[in-house]
Amino acid sequence: NYRRMAVHDHSQDIYTFADTLVTPDHVQDKVYIRQHKTKNTPIVIDNGSWQCRSGWASQHKPCLRFRNVLARMRAKKGEGDYTVVGNDIANLETLHSSLRNQFDKNVVLNFTNQEVILDHIFSSMGLGNESCVHHPIVMTEPVCNPEYSRNTMSELLFEGYTVPAISYGIDGLYSLYHNQGGVVSDGLVVVLVIKQHIYYQY
């Protein structure tokens, strides 16, 4: 006699992943003029190696979120080439080999590309017509960020955009204030695990 084998239905174990659809970032100049132009509201930039998020410190969520990459596109004959950033890259996956960023691992070293990213951030947040960025900047950086990288970033922000003040911090530590116990910061190349230890004194 042959034992009857139990047949398992594996159709429940098949998962489908839909392509992420992105829409171009729209310029939020009306929001800026109405809510932030006359105020000293800091701009928060989470400069991650995979995704960049930016917004106003007075808001609970970032107003801008995009893949931290750029692509240089060839224009029509007789026109100059141009650069597109993040969500403005319509065919992101097909241009995978042409995408560039500002990172070596998770450290910013290509500041030409970083300047293009910052131009996109400030322009999308409504500061494109301003002569300078007169808002303080809070920006994330990796653990043990080299002094060269931080100094060059500060030079770019102070001299290139005339920002009044800059504060740097580790994104995982910022997140720890809102997540008790520990944080796993999953980047494109580096994963940072921060565990919180609570000591009680008796």
Short mmCIF file of C-alpha atoms in Angstrom, two decimals:
data_model
loop_
_atom_site.label_atom_id
_atom_site.label_comp_id
_atom_site.label_asym_id
_atom_site.label_seq_id
_atom_site.Cartn_x
_atom_site.Cartn_y
_atom_site.Cartn_z
CA ASN A 1 0.00 0.00 0.00
CA TYR A 2 1.21 3.45 -0.90
CA ARG A 3 0.86 6.15 1.69
CA ARG A 4 -1.22 9.04 0.56
CA MET A 5 1.00 12.10 0.40
CA ALA A 6 -0.43 15.38 1.67
CA VAL A 7 -0.49 17.92 -1.13
CA HIS A 8 0.35 21.42 0.02
CA ASP A 9 -1.11 24.34 -1.85
CA HIS A 10 1.82 26.68 -2.54
CA SER A 11 -0.28 29.29 -4.27
CA GLN A 12 -0.57 31.10 -0.93
CA ASP A 13 3.25 31.42 -0.76
CA ILE A 14 3.65 33.37 -4.00
CA TYR A 15 4.03 37.09 -3.60
CA THR A 16 3.94 39.71 -6.29
CA PHE A 17 5.81 42.98 -6.11
CA ALA A 18 4.44 45.89 -8.06
CA ASP A 19 6.78 48.46 -9.53
CA THR A 20 6.92 51.67 -7.52
CA LEU A 21 5.28 54.46 -9.44
CA VAL A 22 6.75 57.89 -8.84
CA THR A 23 5.36 61.28 -9.70
CA PRO A 24 7.56 64.33 -10.32
CA ASP A 25 8.08 66.60 -7.32
CA HIS A 26 6.03 69.77 -7.60
CA VAL A 27 7.34 73.12 -6.42
CA GLN A 28 5.75 74.13 -3.12
CA ASP A 29 6.30 77.85 -3.52
CA LYS A 30 2.80 78.84 -2.35
CA VAL A 31 3.18 76.85 0.87
CA TYR A 32 6.58 78.43 1.47
CA ILE A 33 5.36 82.00 0.92
CA ARG A 34 2.27 81.49 3.06
CA GLN A 35 3.80 79.58 6.01
CA HIS A 36 7.60 79.84 6.14
CA LYS A 37 9.00 82.78 4.16
CA THR A 38 8.84 85.27 7.04
CA LYS A 39 9.73 82.73 9.73
CA ASN A 40 12.97 81.16 10.90
CA THR A 41 11.71 77.58 10.55
CA PRO A 42 14.59 75.08 10.24
CA ILE A 43 14.79 72.77 7.23
CA VAL A 44 15.38 69.10 8.09
CA ILE A 45 17.24 67.00 5.50
CA ASP A 46 17.59 63.25 6.01
CA ASN A 47 20.40 62.72 3.49
CA GLY A 48 20.21 58.93 3.29
CA SER A 49 22.22 56.84 0.85
CA TRP A 50 19.01 55.23 -0.48
CA GLN A 51 16.32 57.84 0.07
CA CYS A 52 16.40 61.55 0.79
CA ARG A 53 13.65 63.11 2.87
CA SER A 54 13.31 66.78 3.63
CA GLY A 55 10.76 69.07 5.19
CA TRP A 56 10.10 71.77 7.73
CA ALA A 57 10.84 71.20 11.41
CA SER A 58 7.33 72.40 12.26
CA GLN A 59 5.76 69.51 10.32
CA HIS A 60 5.35 65.91 11.49
CA LYS A 61 6.17 64.38 8.09
CA PRO A 62 8.63 65.30 5.34
CA CYS A 63 7.13 67.21 2.43
CA LEU A 64 9.70 65.79 0.00
CA ARG A 65 10.76 62.16 -0.39
CA PHE A 66 12.78 60.77 -3.31
CA ARG A 67 15.50 58.30 -4.32
CA ASN A 68 18.80 60.03 -3.62
CA VAL A 69 20.08 59.70 -7.19
CA LEU A 70 20.44 61.82 -10.30
CA ALA A 71 20.76 61.14 -14.01
CA ARG A 72 22.22 63.27 -16.77
CA MET A 73 19.96 63.12 -19.79
CA ARG A 74 20.82 63.84 -23.39
CA ALA A 75 18.67 66.51 -24.93
CA LYS A 76 17.54 66.86 -28.51
CA LYS A 77 20.03 67.95 -31.12
CA GLY A 78 20.93 71.58 -30.66
CA GLU A 79 19.88 71.65 -26.99
CA GLY A 80 22.10 71.24 -23.93
CA ASP A 81 22.08 68.13 -21.77
CA TYR A 82 20.21 68.37 -18.49
CA THR A 83 20.12 66.67 -15.09
CA VAL A 84 17.09 65.16 -13.36
CA VAL A 85 16.82 64.10 -9.72
CA GLY A 86 14.89 61.43 -7.84
CA ASN A 87 11.17 61.38 -8.66
CA ASP A 88 11.74 63.49 -11.77
CA ILE A 89 13.47 60.49 -13.41
CA ALA A 90 10.55 58.90 -15.22
CA ASN A 91 12.20 55.58 -16.19
CA LEU A 92 14.19 55.07 -13.00
CA GLU A 93 14.70 51.30 -13.25
CA THR A 94 15.68 51.24 -16.93
CA LEU A 95 18.34 53.91 -16.31
CA HIS A 96 19.88 51.95 -13.43
CA SER A 97 23.38 51.89 -14.97
CA SER A 98 23.29 55.65 -15.60
CA LEU A 99 22.23 56.71 -12.12
CA ARG A 100 24.71 58.62 -10.00
CA ASN A 101 24.77 59.80 -6.40
CA GLN A 102 27.03 61.67 -4.01
CA PHE A 103 28.09 58.73 -1.85
CA ASP A 104 31.03 56.40 -1.43
CA LYS A 105 29.42 53.68 0.66
CA ASN A 106 27.38 55.97 2.94
CA VAL A 107 29.82 58.92 3.12
CA VAL A 108 29.28 61.99 0.93
CA LEU A 109 32.39 62.54 -1.22
CA ASN A 110 31.02 63.79 -4.55
CA PHE A 111 29.95 67.32 -3.68
CA THR A 112 29.16 68.26 -7.26
CA ASN A 113 26.32 65.73 -7.17
CA GLN A 114 25.43 66.78 -3.62
CA GLU A 115 24.98 70.36 -4.80
CA VAL A 116 22.57 69.18 -7.52
CA ILE A 117 20.56 67.30 -4.87
CA LEU A 118 20.45 70.36 -2.59
CA ASP A 119 19.38 72.58 -5.50
CA HIS A 120 16.50 70.18 -6.12
CA ILE A 121 15.50 70.16 -2.44
CA PHE A 122 15.48 73.93 -1.98
CA SER A 123 13.80 74.55 -5.32
CA SER A 124 11.04 71.98 -4.64
CA MET A 125 10.44 73.43 -1.18
CA GLY A 126 9.75 76.84 -2.72
CA LEU A 127 13.08 78.62 -2.28
CA GLY A 128 14.03 78.61 -5.95
CA ASN A 129 13.46 82.37 -6.32
CA GLU A 130 15.27 83.31 -3.12
CA SER A 131 18.75 84.83 -3.22
CA CYS A 132 19.84 82.58 -0.34
CA VAL A 133 18.53 79.96 2.07
CA HIS A 134 17.88 81.99 5.23
CA HIS A 135 16.69 78.98 7.27
CA PRO A 136 18.80 76.88 9.66
CA ILE A 137 19.61 73.40 8.39
CA VAL A 138 19.38 70.13 10.34
CA MET A 139 21.07 67.36 8.33
CA THR A 140 21.82 63.71 9.00
CA GLU A 141 25.27 62.20 8.55
CA PRO A 142 26.73 58.68 8.99
CA VAL A 143 28.39 57.42 12.14
CA CYS A 144 32.06 58.50 12.35
CA ASN A 145 31.64 60.82 9.40
CA PRO A 146 35.13 61.90 8.21
CA GLU A 147 36.11 65.46 9.06
CA TYR A 148 36.74 66.21 5.39
CA SER A 149 33.17 65.29 4.44
CA ARG A 150 31.59 67.38 7.19
CA ASN A 151 33.83 70.39 6.55
CA THR A 152 33.15 70.33 2.81
CA MET A 153 29.40 69.99 3.41
CA SER A 154 29.52 72.96 5.78
CA GLU A 155 31.49 74.98 3.25
CA LEU A 156 28.93 74.16 0.55
CA LEU A 157 25.97 75.16 2.72
CA PHE A 158 27.52 78.29 4.23
CA GLU A 159 29.19 79.67 1.12
CA GLY A 160 26.97 78.24 -1.62
CA TYR A 161 23.58 78.84 0.00
CA THR A 162 24.41 81.33 2.80
CA VAL A 163 22.53 79.32 5.43
CA PRO A 164 22.62 80.93 8.91
CA ALA A 165 23.31 77.73 10.91
CA ILE A 166 23.84 73.98 10.47
CA SER A 167 23.31 71.08 12.86
CA TYR A 168 24.43 67.53 12.09
CA GLY A 169 23.20 64.31 13.67
CA ILE A 170 22.89 60.55 13.16
CA ASP A 171 19.48 59.55 11.83
CA GLY A 172 19.30 56.45 14.04
CA LEU A 173 19.82 58.55 17.18
CA TYR A 174 17.14 60.99 16.09
CA SER A 175 14.79 58.06 15.56
CA LEU A 176 15.64 56.63 18.98
CA TYR A 177 13.81 59.53 20.62
CA HIS A 178 10.57 58.19 19.11
CA ASN A 179 11.27 54.44 19.27
CA GLN A 180 11.99 53.02 22.69
CA GLY A 181 14.21 49.95 22.88
CA GLY A 182 16.26 50.11 19.70
CA VAL A 183 16.53 51.20 16.09
CA VAL A 184 17.62 49.43 12.91
CA SER A 185 18.69 51.98 10.30
CA ASP A 186 18.70 50.10 6.98
CA GLY A 187 20.65 52.03 4.34
CA LEU A 188 21.69 51.17 0.81
CA VAL A 189 25.09 49.78 1.85
CA VAL A 190 25.38 50.09 5.65
CA VAL A 191 22.97 48.83 8.32
CA LEU A 192 23.18 50.57 11.70
CA VAL A 193 21.74 48.88 14.79
CA ILE A 194 21.28 51.00 17.91
CA LYS A 195 20.12 49.31 21.10
CA GLN A 196 18.98 51.24 24.11
CA HIS A 197 20.13 50.10 27.53
CA ILE A 198 18.22 51.35 30.52
CA TYR A 199 19.97 51.24 33.87
CA TYR A 200 18.11 51.61 37.10
CA GLN A 201 19.82 52.99 40.17
CA TYR A 202 18.55 51.67 43.50
#
